[in-house]
PDB file of C-alpha atoms in Angstrom:
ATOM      1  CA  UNK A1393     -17.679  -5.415 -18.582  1.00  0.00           C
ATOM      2  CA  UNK A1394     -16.911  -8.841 -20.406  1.00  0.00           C
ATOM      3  CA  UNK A1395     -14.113  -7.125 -23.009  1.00  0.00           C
ATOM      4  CA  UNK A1396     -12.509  -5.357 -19.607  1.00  0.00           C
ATOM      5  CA  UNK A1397     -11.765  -9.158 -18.106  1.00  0.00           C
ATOM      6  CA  UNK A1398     -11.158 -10.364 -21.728  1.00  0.00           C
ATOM      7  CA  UNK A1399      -8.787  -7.529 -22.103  1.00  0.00           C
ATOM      8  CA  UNK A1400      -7.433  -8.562 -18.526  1.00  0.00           C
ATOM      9  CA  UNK A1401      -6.835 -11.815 -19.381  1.00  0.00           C
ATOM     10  CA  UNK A1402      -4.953 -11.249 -22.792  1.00  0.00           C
ATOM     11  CA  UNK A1403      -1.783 -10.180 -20.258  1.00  0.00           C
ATOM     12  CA  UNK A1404      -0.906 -13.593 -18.805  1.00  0.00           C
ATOM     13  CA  UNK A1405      -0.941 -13.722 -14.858  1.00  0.00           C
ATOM     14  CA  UNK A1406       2.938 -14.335 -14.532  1.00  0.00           C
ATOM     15  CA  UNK A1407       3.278 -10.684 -15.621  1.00  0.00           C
ATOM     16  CA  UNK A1408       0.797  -9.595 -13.210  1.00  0.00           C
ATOM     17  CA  UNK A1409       2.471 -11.541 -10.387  1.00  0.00           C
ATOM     18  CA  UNK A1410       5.858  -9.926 -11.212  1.00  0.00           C
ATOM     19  CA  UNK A1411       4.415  -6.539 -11.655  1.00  0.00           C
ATOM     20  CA  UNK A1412       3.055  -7.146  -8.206  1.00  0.00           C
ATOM     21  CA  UNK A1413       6.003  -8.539  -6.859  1.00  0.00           C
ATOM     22  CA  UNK A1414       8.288  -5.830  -7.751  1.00  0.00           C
ATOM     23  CA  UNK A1415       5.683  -3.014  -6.259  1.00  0.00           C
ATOM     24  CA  UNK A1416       5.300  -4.589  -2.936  1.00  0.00           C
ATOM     25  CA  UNK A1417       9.707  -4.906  -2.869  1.00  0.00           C
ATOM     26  CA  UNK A1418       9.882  -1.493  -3.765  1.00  0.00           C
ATOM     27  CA  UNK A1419       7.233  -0.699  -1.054  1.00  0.00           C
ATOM     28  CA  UNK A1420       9.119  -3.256   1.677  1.00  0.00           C
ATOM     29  CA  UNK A1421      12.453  -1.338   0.866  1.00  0.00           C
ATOM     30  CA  UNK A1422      10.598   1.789   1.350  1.00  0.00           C
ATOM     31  CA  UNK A1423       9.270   0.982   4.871  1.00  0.00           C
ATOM     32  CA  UNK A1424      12.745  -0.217   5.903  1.00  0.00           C
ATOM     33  CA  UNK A1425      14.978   2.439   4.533  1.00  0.00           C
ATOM     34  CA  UNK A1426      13.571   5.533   4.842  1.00  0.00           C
ATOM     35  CA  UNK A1427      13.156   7.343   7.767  1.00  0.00           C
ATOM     36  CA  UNK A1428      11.099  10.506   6.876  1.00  0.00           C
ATOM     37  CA  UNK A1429       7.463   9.388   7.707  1.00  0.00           C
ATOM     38  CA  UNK A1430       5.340  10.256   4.571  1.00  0.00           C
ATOM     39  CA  UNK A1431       7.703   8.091   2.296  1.00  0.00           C
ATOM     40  CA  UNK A1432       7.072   5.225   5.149  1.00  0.00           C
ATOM     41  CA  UNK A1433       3.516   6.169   4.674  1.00  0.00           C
ATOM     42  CA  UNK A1434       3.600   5.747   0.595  1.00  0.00           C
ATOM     43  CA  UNK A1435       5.280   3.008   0.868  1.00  0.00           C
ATOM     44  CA  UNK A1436       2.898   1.207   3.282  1.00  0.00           C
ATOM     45  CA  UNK A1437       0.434   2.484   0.210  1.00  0.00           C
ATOM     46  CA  UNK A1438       2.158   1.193  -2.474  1.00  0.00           C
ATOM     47  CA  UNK A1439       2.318  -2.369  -0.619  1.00  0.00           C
ATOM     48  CA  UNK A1440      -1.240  -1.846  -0.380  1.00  0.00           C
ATOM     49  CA  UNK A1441      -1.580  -1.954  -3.931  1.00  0.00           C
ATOM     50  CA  UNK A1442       0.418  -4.160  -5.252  1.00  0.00           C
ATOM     51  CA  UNK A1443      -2.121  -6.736  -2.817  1.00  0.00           C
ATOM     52  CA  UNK A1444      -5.278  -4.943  -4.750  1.00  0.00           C
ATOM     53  CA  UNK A1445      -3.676  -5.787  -7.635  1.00  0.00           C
ATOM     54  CA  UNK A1446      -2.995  -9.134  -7.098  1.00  0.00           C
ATOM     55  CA  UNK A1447      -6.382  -9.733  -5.448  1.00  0.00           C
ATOM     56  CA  UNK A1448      -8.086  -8.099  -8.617  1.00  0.00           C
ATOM     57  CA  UNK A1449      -5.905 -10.201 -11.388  1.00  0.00           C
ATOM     58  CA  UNK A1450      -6.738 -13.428  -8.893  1.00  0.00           C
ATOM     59  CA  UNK A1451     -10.512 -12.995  -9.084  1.00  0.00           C
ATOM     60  CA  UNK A1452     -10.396 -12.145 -12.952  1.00  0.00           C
ATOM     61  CA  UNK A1453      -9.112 -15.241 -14.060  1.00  0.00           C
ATOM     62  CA  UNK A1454     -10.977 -17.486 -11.299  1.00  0.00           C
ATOM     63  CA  UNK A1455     -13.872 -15.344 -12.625  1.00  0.00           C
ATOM     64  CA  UNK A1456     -15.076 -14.967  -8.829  1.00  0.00           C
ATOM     65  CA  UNK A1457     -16.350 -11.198  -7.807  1.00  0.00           C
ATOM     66  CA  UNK A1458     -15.124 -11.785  -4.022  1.00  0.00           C
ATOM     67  CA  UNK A1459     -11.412 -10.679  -4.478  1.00  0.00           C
ATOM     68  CA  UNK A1460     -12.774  -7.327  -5.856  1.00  0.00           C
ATOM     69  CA  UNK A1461     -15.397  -7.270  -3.166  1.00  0.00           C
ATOM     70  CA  UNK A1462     -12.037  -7.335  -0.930  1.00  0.00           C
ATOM     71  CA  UNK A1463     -10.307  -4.769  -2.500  1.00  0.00           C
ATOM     72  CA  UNK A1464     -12.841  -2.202  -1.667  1.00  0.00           C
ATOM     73  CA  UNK A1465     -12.264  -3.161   2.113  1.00  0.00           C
ATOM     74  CA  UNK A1466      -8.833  -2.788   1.978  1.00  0.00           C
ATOM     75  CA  UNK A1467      -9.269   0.389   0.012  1.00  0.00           C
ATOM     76  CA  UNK A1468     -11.365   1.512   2.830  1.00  0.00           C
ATOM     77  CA  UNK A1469      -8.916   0.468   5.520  1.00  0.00           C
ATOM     78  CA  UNK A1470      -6.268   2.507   3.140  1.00  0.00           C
ATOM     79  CA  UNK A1471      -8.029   5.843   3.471  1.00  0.00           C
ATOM     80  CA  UNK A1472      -8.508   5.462   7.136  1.00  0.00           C
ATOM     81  CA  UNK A1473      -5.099   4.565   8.081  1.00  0.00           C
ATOM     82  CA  UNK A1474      -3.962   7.960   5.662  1.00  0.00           C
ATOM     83  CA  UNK A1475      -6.086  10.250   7.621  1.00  0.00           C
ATOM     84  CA  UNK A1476      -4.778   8.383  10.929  1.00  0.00           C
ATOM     85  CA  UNK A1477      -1.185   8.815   9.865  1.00  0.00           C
ATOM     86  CA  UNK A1478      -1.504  12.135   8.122  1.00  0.00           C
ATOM     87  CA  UNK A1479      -3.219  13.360  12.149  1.00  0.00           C
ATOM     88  CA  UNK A1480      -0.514  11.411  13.910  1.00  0.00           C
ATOM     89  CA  UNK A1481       2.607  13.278  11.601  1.00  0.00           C
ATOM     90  CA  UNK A1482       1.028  17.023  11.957  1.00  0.00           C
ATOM     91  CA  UNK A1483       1.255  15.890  15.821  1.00  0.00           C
ATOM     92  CA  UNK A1484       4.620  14.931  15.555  1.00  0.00           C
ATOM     93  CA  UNK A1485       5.610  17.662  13.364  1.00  0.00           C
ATOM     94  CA  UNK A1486       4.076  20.212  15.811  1.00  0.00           C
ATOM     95  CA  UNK A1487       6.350  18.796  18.830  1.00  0.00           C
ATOM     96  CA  UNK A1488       9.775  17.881  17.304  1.00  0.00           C
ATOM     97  CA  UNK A1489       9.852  20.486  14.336  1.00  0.00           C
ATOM     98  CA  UNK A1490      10.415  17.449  12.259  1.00  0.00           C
ATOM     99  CA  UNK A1491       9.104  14.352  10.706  1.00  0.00           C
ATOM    100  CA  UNK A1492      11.880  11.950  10.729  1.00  0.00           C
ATOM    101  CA  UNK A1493      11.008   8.469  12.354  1.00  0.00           C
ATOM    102  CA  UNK A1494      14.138   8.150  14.551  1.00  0.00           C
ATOM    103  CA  UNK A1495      13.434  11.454  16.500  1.00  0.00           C
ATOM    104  CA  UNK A1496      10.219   9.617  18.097  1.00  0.00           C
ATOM    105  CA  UNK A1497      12.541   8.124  20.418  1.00  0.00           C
ATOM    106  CA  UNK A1498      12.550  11.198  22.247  1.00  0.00           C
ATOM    107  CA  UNK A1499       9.092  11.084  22.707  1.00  0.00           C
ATOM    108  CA  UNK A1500       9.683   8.505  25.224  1.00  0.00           C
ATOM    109  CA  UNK A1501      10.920  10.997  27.748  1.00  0.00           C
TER     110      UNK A1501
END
């Protein structure tokens, strides 16, 4: 376990917060420009993860197990919200024939 962080820490954390960085962006621009649900969906994810990773890196170099402790909860809030939003879609899809985000205006009516 100690040549893992060693081998963490060899990488220097600006690298890791640009890495990061340009995930979560890619994941934003995701949410905001697509309109088909599951790519709204990975995105979300990938925002997800770019956090995890940032959390992880974080309690590596502050050598403090509670930011990995954290990641498992948001893992856990991950997999929940999937099999939320996977339910909610096949709903969707079953109505409207479709998944694109814009038609759930309809649903209104």
């Amino acid at each position: 376990m100690e040549s893992l962080t060693q081998a963490l820490k060899v990488v220097p954390l600006n690298h890791y917060i640009l890495l990061s960085a340009i995930i979560f962006s890619i994941g934003v621009i995701g949410v905001l420009i697509r309109r088909n649900a599951i790519v709204v969906f990975m995105s979300v994810e990938l925002m997800l993860n770019a956090v995890n990773l940032l959390l992880t890196v974080f309690s590596v170099y502050s050598n403090d197990p509670n930011g990995q402790v954290f990641v498992f909860f948001i893992m856990a809030l991950a997999a929940a919200e999937i099999a939320i939003g996977l339910a909610i879609i096949v709903m969707i899809h079953r109505n409207t024939n479709s998944i694109d985000v814009d038609i759930l205006n309809r649903l209104k009516w």
